[in-house]
Amino acid sequence: VLTTFDLDEYVHAALRAGASGFLLKDARPDELLAGIRAVAGGDAVIAPALTRRLLDEFARYGSAPTDDPRVDRLTEREREILVAIGRGWTNGEIAARLVLSESTVKTHVGRVLAKTGARDRVQAVIFAYDLGLARPSVR
């Protein structure tokens, strides 16, 4: 989504509808190109100005932890990976902290996305927040 509207409800609706990116029209050309490339490569991107507000909003109003059959499909390791994704860790950070190779992490991330039905990491983060598996860290 590329928009002039810096409204939280637009961001929430777009991400829940499956958007892999949300950028504002005041983004510099290099930021816009990087965002397009990231989404085309299977990653996700959110305008930096919106990221903190989005995390704060989910922390305040995210749904209470609930049971979800998609979580039951995950192995213990895949659940750890989902929690790490929810914390915003990169594949490299997950690999270092869980003592795995990055290629193994990529495999687990792919399985987590497939089993949860998440289209990308952004949707996996939302899923983890909705279930209470992740919360933003206090700075």
mmCIF file of C-alpha atoms in Angstrom, residues 4-85:
data_model
loop_
_atom_site.group_PDB
_atom_site.id
_atom_site.type_symbol
_atom_site.label_atom_id
_atom_site.label_comp_id
_atom_site.label_asym_id
_atom_site.label_seq_id
_atom_site.Cartn_x
_atom_site.Cartn_y
_atom_site.Cartn_z
ATOM 1 C CA THR A 4 -0.736 9.814 1.802
ATOM 2 C CA PHE A 5 -2.825 8.826 4.810
ATOM 3 C CA ASP A 6 -0.836 8.252 7.988
ATOM 4 C CA LEU A 7 -3.801 6.708 9.806
ATOM 5 C CA ASP A 8 -3.457 3.720 12.090
ATOM 6 C CA GLU A 9 -6.790 2.225 11.026
ATOM 7 C CA TYR A 10 -5.600 2.149 7.402
ATOM 8 C CA VAL A 11 -2.411 0.355 8.396
ATOM 9 C CA HIS A 12 -4.298 -2.210 10.491
ATOM 10 C CA ALA A 13 -6.862 -2.863 7.769
ATOM 11 C CA ALA A 14 -4.223 -3.205 5.067
ATOM 12 C CA LEU A 15 -2.071 -5.639 7.066
ATOM 13 C CA ARG A 16 -5.048 -7.739 8.120
ATOM 14 C CA ALA A 17 -6.172 -7.857 4.485
ATOM 15 C CA GLY A 18 -2.800 -9.320 3.519
ATOM 16 C CA ALA A 19 -0.683 -6.335 2.479
ATOM 17 C CA SER A 20 3.032 -7.049 2.677
ATOM 18 C CA GLY A 21 3.990 -3.403 2.747
ATOM 19 C CA PHE A 22 2.704 -0.036 3.838
ATOM 20 C CA LEU A 23 4.594 3.078 2.810
ATOM 21 C CA LEU A 24 3.720 6.744 2.825
ATOM 22 C CA LYS A 25 3.936 8.833 -0.326
ATOM 23 C CA ASP A 26 6.525 11.103 1.297
ATOM 24 C CA ALA A 27 9.012 8.201 1.240
ATOM 25 C CA ARG A 28 12.254 9.032 -0.528
ATOM 26 C CA PRO A 29 12.706 7.338 -3.919
ATOM 27 C CA ASP A 30 15.408 5.017 -2.533
ATOM 28 C CA GLU A 31 13.099 3.977 0.346
ATOM 29 C CA LEU A 32 10.257 3.315 -2.080
ATOM 30 C CA LEU A 33 12.473 1.191 -4.337
ATOM 31 C CA ALA A 34 13.852 -0.717 -1.348
ATOM 32 C CA GLY A 35 10.293 -1.363 -0.158
ATOM 33 C CA ILE A 36 9.194 -2.631 -3.568
ATOM 34 C CA ARG A 37 12.236 -4.892 -3.777
ATOM 35 C CA ALA A 38 11.658 -6.211 -0.250
ATOM 36 C CA VAL A 39 8.034 -7.109 -0.956
ATOM 37 C CA ALA A 40 8.922 -8.606 -4.352
ATOM 38 C CA GLY A 41 11.535 -10.733 -2.574
ATOM 39 C CA GLY A 42 8.976 -12.097 -0.124
ATOM 40 C CA ASP A 43 9.787 -9.809 2.796
ATOM 41 C CA ALA A 44 7.581 -7.137 4.304
ATOM 42 C CA VAL A 45 8.022 -3.440 4.911
ATOM 43 C CA ILE A 46 6.246 -0.824 7.017
ATOM 44 C CA ALA A 47 7.054 2.888 7.012
ATOM 45 C CA PRO A 48 9.393 3.534 9.961
ATOM 46 C CA ALA A 49 7.136 6.312 11.264
ATOM 47 C CA LEU A 50 4.316 3.782 11.620
ATOM 48 C CA THR A 51 6.241 0.876 13.143
ATOM 49 C CA ARG A 52 6.430 2.135 16.743
ATOM 50 C CA ARG A 53 2.772 3.188 16.754
ATOM 51 C CA LEU A 54 1.746 -0.149 15.302
ATOM 52 C CA LEU A 55 3.641 -2.067 17.978
ATOM 53 C CA ASP A 56 2.281 0.152 20.745
ATOM 54 C CA GLU A 57 -1.259 -0.316 19.450
ATOM 55 C CA PHE A 58 -0.953 -4.101 19.411
ATOM 56 C CA ALA A 59 0.522 -4.039 22.907
ATOM 57 C CA ARG A 60 -2.391 -1.991 24.234
ATOM 58 C CA TYR A 61 -5.282 -3.530 22.382
ATOM 59 C CA GLY A 62 -4.079 -6.864 21.096
ATOM 60 C CA SER A 63 -6.451 -9.685 21.794
ATOM 61 C CA ALA A 64 -6.030 -11.851 24.830
ATOM 62 C CA PRO A 65 -4.173 -15.110 24.329
ATOM 63 C CA THR A 66 -6.454 -17.711 22.767
ATOM 64 C CA ASP A 67 -6.169 -21.226 21.542
ATOM 65 C CA ASP A 68 -5.707 -21.533 17.824
ATOM 66 C CA PRO A 69 -5.432 -24.833 15.970
ATOM 67 C CA ARG A 70 -2.689 -23.370 13.754
ATOM 68 C CA VAL A 71 -0.385 -23.183 16.777
ATOM 69 C CA ASP A 72 -1.044 -26.858 17.509
ATOM 70 C CA ARG A 73 0.357 -27.714 14.058
ATOM 71 C CA LEU A 74 3.726 -26.192 14.969
ATOM 72 C CA THR A 75 6.571 -28.211 16.402
ATOM 73 C CA GLU A 76 8.178 -26.893 19.571
ATOM 74 C CA ARG A 77 11.047 -25.439 17.513
ATOM 75 C CA GLU A 78 8.644 -23.791 15.043
ATOM 76 C CA ARG A 79 6.785 -22.209 17.952
ATOM 77 C CA GLU A 80 10.098 -20.811 19.220
ATOM 78 C CA ILE A 81 10.710 -19.413 15.747
ATOM 79 C CA LEU A 82 7.229 -17.821 15.693
ATOM 80 C CA VAL A 83 7.905 -16.151 19.042
ATOM 81 C CA ALA A 84 11.263 -14.888 17.733
ATOM 82 C CA ILE A 85 9.620 -13.519 14.587
#
